[in-house]
Tab-separated table of C-alpha atoms and ligand atoms in Angstrom:
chain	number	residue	atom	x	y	z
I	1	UNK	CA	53.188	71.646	-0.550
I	2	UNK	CA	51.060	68.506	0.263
I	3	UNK	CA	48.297	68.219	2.962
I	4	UNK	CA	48.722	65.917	5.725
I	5	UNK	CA	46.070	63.949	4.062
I	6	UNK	CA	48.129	63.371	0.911
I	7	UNK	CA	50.930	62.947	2.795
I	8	UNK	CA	49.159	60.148	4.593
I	9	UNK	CA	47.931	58.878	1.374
I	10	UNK	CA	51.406	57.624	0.054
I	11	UNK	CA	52.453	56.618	2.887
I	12	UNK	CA	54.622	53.812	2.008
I	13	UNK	CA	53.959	50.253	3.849
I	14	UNK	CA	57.373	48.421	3.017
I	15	UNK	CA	58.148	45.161	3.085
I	16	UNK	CA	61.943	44.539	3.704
I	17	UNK	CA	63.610	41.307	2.359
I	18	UNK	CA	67.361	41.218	3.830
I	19	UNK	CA	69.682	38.068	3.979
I	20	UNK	CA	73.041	40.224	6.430
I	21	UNK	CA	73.684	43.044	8.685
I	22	UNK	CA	71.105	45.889	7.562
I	23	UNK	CA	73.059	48.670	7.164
I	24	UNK	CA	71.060	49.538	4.240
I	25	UNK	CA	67.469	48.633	6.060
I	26	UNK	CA	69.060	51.317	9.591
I	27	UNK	CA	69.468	53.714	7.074
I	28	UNK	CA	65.826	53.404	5.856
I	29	UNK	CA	64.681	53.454	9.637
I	30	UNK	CA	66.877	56.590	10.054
I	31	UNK	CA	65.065	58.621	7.113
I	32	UNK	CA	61.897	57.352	8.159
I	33	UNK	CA	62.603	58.228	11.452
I	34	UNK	CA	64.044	62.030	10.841
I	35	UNK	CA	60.864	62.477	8.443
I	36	UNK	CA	62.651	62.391	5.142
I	37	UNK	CA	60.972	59.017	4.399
I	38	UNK	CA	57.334	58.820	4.440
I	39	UNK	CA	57.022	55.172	5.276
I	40	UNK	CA	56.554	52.541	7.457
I	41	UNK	CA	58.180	49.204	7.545
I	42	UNK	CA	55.172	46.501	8.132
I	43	UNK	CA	57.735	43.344	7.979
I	44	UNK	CA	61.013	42.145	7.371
I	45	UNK	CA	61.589	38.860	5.603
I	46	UNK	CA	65.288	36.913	5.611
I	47	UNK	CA	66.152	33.268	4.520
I	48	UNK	CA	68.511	33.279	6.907
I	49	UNK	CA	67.468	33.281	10.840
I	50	UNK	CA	71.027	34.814	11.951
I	51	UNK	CA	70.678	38.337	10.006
I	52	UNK	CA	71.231	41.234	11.261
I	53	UNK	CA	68.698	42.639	10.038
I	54	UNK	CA	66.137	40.399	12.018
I	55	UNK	CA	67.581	41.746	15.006
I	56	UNK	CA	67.431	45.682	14.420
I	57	UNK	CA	63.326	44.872	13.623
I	58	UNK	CA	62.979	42.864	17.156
I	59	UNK	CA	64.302	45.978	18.963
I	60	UNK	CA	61.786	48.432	17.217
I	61	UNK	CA	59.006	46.223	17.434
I	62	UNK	CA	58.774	45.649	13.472
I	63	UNK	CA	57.391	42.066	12.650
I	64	UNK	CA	59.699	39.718	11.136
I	65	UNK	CA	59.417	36.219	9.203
I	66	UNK	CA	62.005	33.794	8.660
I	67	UNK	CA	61.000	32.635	4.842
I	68	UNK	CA	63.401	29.630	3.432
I	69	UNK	CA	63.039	28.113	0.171
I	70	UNK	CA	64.345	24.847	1.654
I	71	UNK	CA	62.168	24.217	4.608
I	72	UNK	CA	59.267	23.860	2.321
I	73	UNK	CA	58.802	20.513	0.636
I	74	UNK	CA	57.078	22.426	-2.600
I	75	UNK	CA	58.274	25.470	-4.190
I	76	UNK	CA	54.305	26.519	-4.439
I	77	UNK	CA	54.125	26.736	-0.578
I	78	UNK	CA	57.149	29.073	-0.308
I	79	UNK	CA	56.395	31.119	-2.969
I	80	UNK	CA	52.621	30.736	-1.343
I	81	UNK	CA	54.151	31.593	2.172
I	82	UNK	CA	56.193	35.037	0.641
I	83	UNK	CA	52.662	36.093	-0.658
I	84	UNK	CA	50.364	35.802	2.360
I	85	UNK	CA	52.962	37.448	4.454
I	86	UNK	CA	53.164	40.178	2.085
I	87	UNK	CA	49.380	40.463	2.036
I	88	UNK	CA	49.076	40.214	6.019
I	89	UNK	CA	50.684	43.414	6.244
I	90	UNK	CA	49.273	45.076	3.759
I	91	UNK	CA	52.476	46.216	1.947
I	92	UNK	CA	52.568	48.577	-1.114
I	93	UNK	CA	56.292	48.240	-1.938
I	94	UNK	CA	59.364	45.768	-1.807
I	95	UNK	CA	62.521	46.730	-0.794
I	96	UNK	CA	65.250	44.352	-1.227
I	97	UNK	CA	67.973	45.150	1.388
I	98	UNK	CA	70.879	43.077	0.876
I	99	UNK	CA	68.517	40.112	0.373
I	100	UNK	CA	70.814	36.929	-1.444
I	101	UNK	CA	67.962	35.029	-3.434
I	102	UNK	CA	66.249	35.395	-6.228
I	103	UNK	CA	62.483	36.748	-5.883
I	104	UNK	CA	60.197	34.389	-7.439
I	105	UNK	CA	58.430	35.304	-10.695
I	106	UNK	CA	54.865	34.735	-9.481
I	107	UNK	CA	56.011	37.746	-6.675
I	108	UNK	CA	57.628	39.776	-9.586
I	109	UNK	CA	54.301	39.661	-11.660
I	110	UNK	CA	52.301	40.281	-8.727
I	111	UNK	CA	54.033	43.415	-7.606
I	112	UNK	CA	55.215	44.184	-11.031
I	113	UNK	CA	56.862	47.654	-10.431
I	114	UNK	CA	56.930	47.894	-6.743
I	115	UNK	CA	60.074	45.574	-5.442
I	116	UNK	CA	63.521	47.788	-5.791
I	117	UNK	CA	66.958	46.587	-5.372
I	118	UNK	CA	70.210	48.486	-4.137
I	119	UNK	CA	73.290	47.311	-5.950
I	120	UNK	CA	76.753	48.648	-4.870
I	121	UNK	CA	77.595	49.393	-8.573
I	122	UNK	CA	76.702	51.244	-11.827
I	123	UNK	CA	74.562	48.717	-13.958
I	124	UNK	CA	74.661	47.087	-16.045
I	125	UNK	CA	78.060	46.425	-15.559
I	126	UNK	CA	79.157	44.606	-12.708
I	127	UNK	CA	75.667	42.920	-12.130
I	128	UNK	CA	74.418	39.392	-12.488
I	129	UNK	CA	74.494	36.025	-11.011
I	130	UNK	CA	77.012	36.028	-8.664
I	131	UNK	CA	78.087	39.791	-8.648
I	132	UNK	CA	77.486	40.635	-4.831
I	133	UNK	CA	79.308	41.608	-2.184
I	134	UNK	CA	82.919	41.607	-2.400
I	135	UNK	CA	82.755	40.360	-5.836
I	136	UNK	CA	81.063	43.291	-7.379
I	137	UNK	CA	84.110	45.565	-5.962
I	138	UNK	CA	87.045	42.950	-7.211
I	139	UNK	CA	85.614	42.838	-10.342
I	140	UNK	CA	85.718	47.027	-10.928
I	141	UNK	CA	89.181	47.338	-9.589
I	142	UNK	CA	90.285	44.346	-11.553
I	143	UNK	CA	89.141	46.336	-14.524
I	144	UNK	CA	90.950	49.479	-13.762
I	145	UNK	CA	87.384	51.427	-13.309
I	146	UNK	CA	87.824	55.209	-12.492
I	147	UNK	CA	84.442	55.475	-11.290
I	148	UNK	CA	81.968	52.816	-9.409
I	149	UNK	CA	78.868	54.058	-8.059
I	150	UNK	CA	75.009	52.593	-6.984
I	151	UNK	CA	72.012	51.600	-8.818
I	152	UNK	CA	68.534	51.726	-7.587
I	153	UNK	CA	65.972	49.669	-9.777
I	154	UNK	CA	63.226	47.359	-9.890
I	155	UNK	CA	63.286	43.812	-10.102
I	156	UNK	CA	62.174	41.762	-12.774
I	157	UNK	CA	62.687	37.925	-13.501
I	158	UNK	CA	66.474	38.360	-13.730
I	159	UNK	CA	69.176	39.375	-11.324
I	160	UNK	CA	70.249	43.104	-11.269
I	161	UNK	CA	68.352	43.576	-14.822
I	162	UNK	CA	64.937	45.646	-13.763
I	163	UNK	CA	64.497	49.352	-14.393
I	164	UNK	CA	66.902	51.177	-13.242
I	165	UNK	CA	65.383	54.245	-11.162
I	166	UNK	CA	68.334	55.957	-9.393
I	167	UNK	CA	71.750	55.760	-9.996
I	168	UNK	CA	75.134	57.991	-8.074
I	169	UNK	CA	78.698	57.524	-8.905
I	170	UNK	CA	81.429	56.826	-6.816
I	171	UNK	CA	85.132	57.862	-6.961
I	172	UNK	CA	87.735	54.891	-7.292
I	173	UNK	CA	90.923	55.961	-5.659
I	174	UNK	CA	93.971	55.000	-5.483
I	175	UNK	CA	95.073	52.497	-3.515
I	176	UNK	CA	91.743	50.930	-3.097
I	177	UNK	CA	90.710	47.659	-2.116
I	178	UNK	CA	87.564	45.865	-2.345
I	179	UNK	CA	87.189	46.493	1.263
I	180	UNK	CA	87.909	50.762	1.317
I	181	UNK	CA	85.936	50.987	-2.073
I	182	UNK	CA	82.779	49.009	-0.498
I	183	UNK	CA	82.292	51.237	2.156
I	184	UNK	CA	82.741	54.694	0.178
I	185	UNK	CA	79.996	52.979	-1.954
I	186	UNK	CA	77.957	52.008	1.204
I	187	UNK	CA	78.048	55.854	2.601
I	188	UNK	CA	76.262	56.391	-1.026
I	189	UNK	CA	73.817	53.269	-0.542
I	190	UNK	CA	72.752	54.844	2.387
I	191	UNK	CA	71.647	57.988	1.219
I	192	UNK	CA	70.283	57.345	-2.355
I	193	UNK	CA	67.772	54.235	-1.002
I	194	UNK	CA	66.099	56.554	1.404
I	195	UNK	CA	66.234	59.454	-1.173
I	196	UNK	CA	64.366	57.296	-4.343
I	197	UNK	CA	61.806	55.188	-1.515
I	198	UNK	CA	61.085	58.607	-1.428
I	199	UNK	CA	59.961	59.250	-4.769
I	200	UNK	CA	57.554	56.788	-4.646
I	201	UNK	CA	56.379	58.209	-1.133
I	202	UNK	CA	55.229	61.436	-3.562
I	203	UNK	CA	54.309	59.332	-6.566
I	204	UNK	CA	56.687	60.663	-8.797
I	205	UNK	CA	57.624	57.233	-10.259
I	206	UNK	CA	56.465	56.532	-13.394
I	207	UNK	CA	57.452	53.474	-15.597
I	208	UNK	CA	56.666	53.355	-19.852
I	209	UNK	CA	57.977	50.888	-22.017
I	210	UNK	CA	60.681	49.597	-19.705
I	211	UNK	CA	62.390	52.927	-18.996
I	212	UNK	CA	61.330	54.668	-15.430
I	213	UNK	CA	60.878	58.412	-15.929
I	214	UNK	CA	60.599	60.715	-12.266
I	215	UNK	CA	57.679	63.454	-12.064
I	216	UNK	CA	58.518	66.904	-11.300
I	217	UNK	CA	57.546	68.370	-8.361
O	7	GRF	C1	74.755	46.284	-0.018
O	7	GRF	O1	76.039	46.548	-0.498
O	7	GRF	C2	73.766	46.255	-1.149
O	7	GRF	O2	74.117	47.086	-2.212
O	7	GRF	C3	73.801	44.833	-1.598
O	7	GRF	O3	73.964	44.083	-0.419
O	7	GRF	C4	74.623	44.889	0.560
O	7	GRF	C5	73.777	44.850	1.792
O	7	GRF	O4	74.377	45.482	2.885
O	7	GRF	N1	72.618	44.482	-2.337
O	7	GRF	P1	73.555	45.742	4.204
O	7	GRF	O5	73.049	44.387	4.715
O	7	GRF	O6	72.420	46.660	3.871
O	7	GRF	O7	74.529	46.350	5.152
């Protein structure tokens, strides 16, 4: 059993990068609000001004930044901009959230190890430029999959390829469509994010040679 003090220690201070709705990020909020998440979310960062996700922070008081590659003349400022805001509130760990673009390598190398991605499938199939939403789902029923599932890993330079830390399957029945398979596979998002943020709330997260290994209790 931890002390308070330890407790307090790991704390999490997330950043949350989301491009849509934020189902995933209200599920975070939920854990972290029922105490099954030991974390606080500092800032949320979107390309896009219209997401979802923007709005859920406004109503709880949660900072947010609207961060576009394309209103910045040079790629250094952006890529300068993502940094500072990620240093102004101090935050310890990355969670991408249904967030579109690509995270730029200087971020990668300077939070090597602490920016996660969900992915609504079991990689490494199904991942990869162009494998989101909809797409991802198409592509496992157009293959006859039994089973689809989530991943949970960290980012590297390349989409969907980083450590994978969590993964949970889910049932393809029959009958589906991209549309009833997505949101069994959602109900699982929700859970498992929380669940593996979690781990790294107790520092049970270790990562050797590429391959992430979790501590016992
Ligand atoms: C989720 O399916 C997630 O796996 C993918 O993008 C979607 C985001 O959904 N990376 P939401 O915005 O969290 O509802």
């Amino acid at each position: 059993m931890k002390s308070d003090r330890e407790a307090f220690l790991h704390r999490l201070k997330l950043a949350v990068f989301a491009s849509g709705r934020g189902s995933n990020f209200i599920a975070i909020l939920q854990a972290i609000d029922s105490g099954r998440l030991t974390a606080d979310v500092k800032v949320v960062i979107s390309n896009n001004p219209d997401a979802g996700a923007l709005d859920i922070a406004q109503k709880r008081n949660i900072p947010t930044a609207v961060i576009n590659k394309k209103s910045f003349d040079q790629r250094e400022a952006f890529v300068e901009s993502l940094l500072r805001t990620l240093e102004k509130y101090k935050t310890n760990l990355v969670v991408l959230a249904g967030y579109m673009k690509k995270i730029p390598p200087e971020i990668v190398l300077q939070y090597k190890n602490r920016i996660l991605n969900i992915h609504p499938a079991l990689l490494p199939s199904f991942g990869g430029k162009g494998m989101y939403g909809h797409h991802v789902h198409e592509a496992v029923l157009a293959q006859g999959c039994r089973i689809s599932g989530v991943t949970v890993h960290l980012v590297d330079e390349v989409y969907d390829r980083g450590p994978i830390v969590a993964q949970r399957c889910v049932s393809v029945e029959e009958g589906d469509t991209p549309g009833t398979l997505a949101a069994r596979v959602l109900k699982t998002e929700h859970k498992i994010y929380a669940e593996t943020l979690q781990l790294f709330a107790e520092g049970r997260v270790e990562v050797k040679e590429g391959k992430v290994g979790i501590k016992r209790k």
